Short mmCIF file of C-alpha atoms in Angstrom, two decimals:
data_model
loop_
_atom_site.label_atom_id
_atom_site.label_comp_id
_atom_site.label_asym_id
_atom_site.label_seq_id
_atom_site.Cartn_x
_atom_site.Cartn_y
_atom_site.Cartn_z
CA UNK A 1 -29.53 21.84 -59.29
CA UNK A 2 -31.79 19.25 -57.68
CA UNK A 3 -29.45 16.46 -58.81
CA UNK A 4 -26.42 18.27 -57.36
CA UNK A 5 -28.27 18.87 -54.12
CA UNK A 6 -29.15 15.15 -53.93
CA UNK A 7 -25.55 14.11 -54.52
CA UNK A 8 -24.41 16.33 -51.63
CA UNK A 9 -26.98 14.72 -49.33
CA UNK A 10 -25.73 11.27 -50.23
CA UNK A 11 -22.05 12.06 -49.68
CA UNK A 12 -20.63 10.15 -46.67
CA UNK A 13 -19.95 12.11 -43.50
CA UNK A 14 -16.35 13.27 -43.29
CA UNK A 15 -14.30 12.58 -40.15
CA UNK A 16 -13.90 15.47 -37.73
CA UNK A 17 -10.74 17.39 -38.55
CA UNK A 18 -10.53 19.48 -35.41
CA UNK A 19 -7.43 19.86 -33.30
CA UNK A 20 -6.27 16.52 -31.90
CA UNK A 21 -6.23 16.33 -28.11
CA UNK A 22 -3.34 14.49 -26.48
CA UNK A 23 -4.40 11.37 -24.62
CA UNK A 24 -3.72 11.41 -20.90
CA UNK A 25 -1.40 8.64 -19.80
CA UNK A 26 -3.03 6.09 -17.53
CA UNK A 27 -1.76 6.29 -13.93
CA UNK A 28 0.78 3.68 -12.94
CA UNK A 29 -0.12 0.81 -10.63
CA UNK A 30 1.77 2.57 -7.84
CA UNK A 31 -0.13 5.84 -8.32
CA UNK A 32 -3.49 4.05 -8.52
CA UNK A 33 -2.76 2.07 -5.36
CA UNK A 34 -1.57 5.19 -3.56
CA UNK A 35 -4.80 6.99 -4.41
CA UNK A 36 -6.93 4.05 -3.23
CA UNK A 37 -4.97 3.77 0.01
CA UNK A 38 -5.29 7.48 0.67
CA UNK A 39 -9.04 7.50 0.01
CA UNK A 40 -9.43 4.53 2.32
CA UNK A 41 -7.50 6.22 5.12
CA UNK A 42 -9.60 9.38 4.77
CA UNK A 43 -12.75 7.24 4.92
CA UNK A 44 -11.38 5.50 8.02
CA UNK A 45 -10.96 8.89 9.71
CA UNK A 46 -14.56 9.81 8.88
CA UNK A 47 -15.88 6.53 10.26
CA UNK A 48 -13.77 6.74 13.39
CA UNK A 49 -15.60 7.21 16.66
CA UNK A 50 -15.33 10.05 17.37
CA UNK A 51 -14.54 11.23 13.81
CA UNK A 52 -10.99 12.42 13.24
CA UNK A 53 -9.74 15.26 11.08
CA UNK A 54 -6.50 14.88 9.18
CA UNK A 55 -4.93 17.96 10.75
CA UNK A 56 -5.20 16.32 14.19
CA UNK A 57 -4.08 12.87 13.08
CA UNK A 58 -1.00 11.61 14.91
CA UNK A 59 1.31 8.64 14.67
CA UNK A 60 -0.80 6.91 17.32
CA UNK A 61 -3.87 7.19 15.08
CA UNK A 62 -1.92 5.73 12.16
CA UNK A 63 -0.83 2.76 14.31
CA UNK A 64 -4.47 2.26 15.29
CA UNK A 65 -5.31 2.19 11.58
CA UNK A 66 -2.62 -0.42 10.90
CA UNK A 67 -3.99 -2.64 13.65
CA UNK A 68 -7.46 -2.22 12.21
CA UNK A 69 -6.18 -3.57 8.89
CA UNK A 70 -5.23 -6.89 10.47
CA UNK A 71 -8.79 -8.10 9.94
CA UNK A 72 -8.03 -8.09 6.19
CA UNK A 73 -4.70 -9.92 6.64
CA UNK A 74 -3.71 -13.13 4.85
CA UNK A 75 -0.48 -13.99 6.68
CA UNK A 76 -0.62 -16.66 9.39
CA UNK A 77 1.23 -15.46 12.50
CA UNK A 78 1.64 -18.24 15.06
CA UNK A 79 1.22 -17.42 18.74
CA UNK A 80 3.92 -18.64 21.18
CA UNK A 81 1.75 -21.46 22.53
CA UNK A 82 1.12 -22.86 19.04
CA UNK A 83 2.95 -26.10 18.16
CA UNK A 84 3.99 -24.49 14.87
CA UNK A 85 5.50 -21.35 16.44
CA UNK A 86 8.77 -20.62 14.67
CA UNK A 87 8.11 -23.29 12.03
CA UNK A 88 8.67 -21.86 8.51
CA UNK A 89 6.65 -24.65 6.85
CA UNK A 90 3.95 -25.89 9.25
CA UNK A 91 2.72 -29.37 8.29
CA UNK A 92 -0.91 -28.69 9.14
CA UNK A 93 -3.52 -26.03 9.89
CA UNK A 94 -3.86 -24.20 13.18
CA UNK A 95 -6.14 -21.64 14.79
CA UNK A 96 -3.59 -18.82 14.89
CA UNK A 97 -4.79 -15.46 13.57
CA UNK A 98 -4.21 -13.98 10.15
CA UNK A 99 -2.39 -10.67 10.09
CA UNK A 100 -1.10 -8.14 7.61
CA UNK A 101 2.46 -9.04 6.64
CA UNK A 102 5.11 -6.60 7.77
CA UNK A 103 6.31 -5.91 4.22
CA UNK A 104 2.81 -4.95 3.12
CA UNK A 105 2.36 -2.55 6.04
CA UNK A 106 5.76 -1.02 5.36
CA UNK A 107 4.89 -0.40 1.70
CA UNK A 108 1.47 0.98 2.66
CA UNK A 109 3.01 3.53 5.02
CA UNK A 110 5.40 4.60 2.27
CA UNK A 111 2.49 5.28 -0.09
CA UNK A 112 0.45 7.11 2.54
CA UNK A 113 3.42 9.22 3.57
CA UNK A 114 3.86 10.34 -0.04
CA UNK A 115 0.12 10.91 -0.53
CA UNK A 116 -0.06 13.08 2.60
CA UNK A 117 2.53 15.51 1.26
CA UNK A 118 1.08 15.42 -2.26
CA UNK A 119 -2.26 16.43 -0.73
CA UNK A 120 -0.72 19.58 0.73
CA UNK A 121 0.53 18.29 4.07
CA UNK A 122 3.83 19.49 5.46
CA UNK A 123 6.70 17.01 5.85
CA UNK A 124 7.23 18.39 9.36
CA UNK A 125 3.73 17.32 10.44
CA UNK A 126 3.46 14.11 8.41
CA UNK A 127 1.97 11.53 10.83
CA UNK A 128 3.11 8.67 8.59
CA UNK A 129 6.74 9.67 9.14
CA UNK A 130 6.48 9.60 12.94
CA UNK A 131 9.18 7.73 14.82
CA UNK A 132 6.50 5.74 16.65
CA UNK A 133 5.45 4.18 13.35
CA UNK A 134 9.01 3.12 12.49
CA UNK A 135 9.27 1.49 15.91
CA UNK A 136 5.89 -0.20 15.44
CA UNK A 137 6.89 -1.61 12.05
CA UNK A 138 10.21 -2.80 13.47
CA UNK A 139 8.39 -4.64 16.26
CA UNK A 140 5.92 -6.21 13.82
CA UNK A 141 8.81 -7.42 11.69
CA UNK A 142 10.56 -9.03 14.66
CA UNK A 143 7.39 -10.65 16.00
CA UNK A 144 6.47 -12.10 12.62
CA UNK A 145 10.02 -13.32 11.97
CA UNK A 146 10.05 -15.26 15.24
CA UNK A 147 6.50 -16.55 14.89
CA UNK A 148 6.97 -17.75 11.32
CA UNK A 149 10.59 -18.90 11.61
CA UNK A 150 11.74 -16.63 8.80
CA UNK A 151 14.77 -14.53 9.85
CA UNK A 152 14.87 -11.34 7.83
CA UNK A 153 18.64 -11.05 8.29
CA UNK A 154 19.14 -13.70 5.59
CA UNK A 155 17.51 -11.40 3.06
CA UNK A 156 19.75 -8.38 3.58
CA UNK A 157 21.91 -9.09 0.54
CA UNK A 158 18.85 -9.46 -1.67
CA UNK A 159 17.35 -6.34 -0.16
CA UNK A 160 20.44 -4.25 -0.92
CA UNK A 161 19.86 -4.73 -4.65
CA UNK A 162 16.13 -4.06 -4.28
CA UNK A 163 16.81 -0.90 -2.30
CA UNK A 164 19.04 0.40 -5.09
CA UNK A 165 16.24 -0.16 -7.59
CA UNK A 166 13.79 1.55 -5.26
CA UNK A 167 15.98 4.64 -4.99
CA UNK A 168 16.35 4.72 -8.76
CA UNK A 169 12.57 4.61 -9.11
CA UNK A 170 12.07 7.32 -6.49
CA UNK A 171 9.63 5.25 -4.46
CA UNK A 172 11.41 3.92 -1.35
CA UNK A 173 9.48 2.10 1.34
CA UNK A 174 8.70 3.81 4.61
CA UNK A 175 11.34 2.17 6.77
CA UNK A 176 13.99 0.91 4.38
CA UNK A 177 16.81 2.72 6.12
CA UNK A 178 15.44 1.84 9.52
CA UNK A 179 14.79 -1.85 9.36
CA UNK A 180 16.31 -3.42 6.29
CA UNK A 181 14.32 -5.82 4.17
CA UNK A 182 10.82 -4.72 3.22
CA UNK A 183 9.76 -7.73 1.19
CA UNK A 184 6.44 -9.32 1.98
CA UNK A 185 6.87 -12.79 3.40
CA UNK A 186 3.16 -13.41 3.82
CA UNK A 187 0.94 -15.85 2.06
CA UNK A 188 -1.21 -13.07 0.66
CA UNK A 189 -0.41 -10.31 -1.81
CA UNK A 190 2.87 -8.50 -2.13
CA UNK A 191 3.65 -4.99 -0.92
CA UNK A 192 2.16 -3.47 -4.05
CA UNK A 193 -1.21 -5.11 -3.60
CA UNK A 194 -4.18 -3.66 -1.79
CA UNK A 195 -4.52 -4.58 1.87
CA UNK A 196 -8.03 -3.36 2.26
CA UNK A 197 -10.24 -5.63 0.19
CA UNK A 198 -13.76 -4.33 -0.30
CA UNK A 199 -13.17 -1.48 2.14
CA UNK A 200 -11.52 0.60 -0.57
CA UNK A 201 -13.66 3.22 -2.22
#
C-alpha cells in the first residue's frame, strides 16, 4: 500500500479538463480608436472650465473641442501672407502653424457620433451630428485646400470608390455625403490614427 501511495504522489499533474471558455475576439482597430476618442472627449468635458456634462453638450462645444485639438496637429497650413501659400510642395520651411488635417477631423467626428449613440445617446440630440459641425468641417476643408494648394475636387473619383467600401463596412465618415472626399492630406497620420497624442487615457 505504501508503494502504491508513493506512485500516486509521483504521477504528473493532469491538465484541467473543465469546460473550455470561448476566447473573446480582440476589438478591431476602429473600435479601439473609437473608445479612446470617446474617453478623451469625456475627459475634455471634465477638464473644461467650467466643467461640462454630456447632456448639455452642443455642436458649439464640439467645435471648440476640434479647435483645441489643433495643438496636436501635424499638417502645415500656410497663412495667406506666407510665400508658400497655395504651394503643394513648398521648397523650404516656414513659420506657419500645424493643424489637424480635415480628413482626420472628419473621421474623428464619425467615430464620436457613433460612440455617442452606442453610449445611450439619442440620435435626435447627438451633438456630433449637428449641422454646425458639418459646416465647420466644410470650411476647414476649403481653407486647407487653398492654403496647401491641394484641390479636393480632383479626388472625387477616387473618393467614390472609397465611399462604396465605407458603406459596405458600415463605418461612413461624418460628412461624406456633405463634402465629398474625406481622405487625410496631411503630413501626419491618416484618418484612422489618433489625433490626441498623450492626451488619450
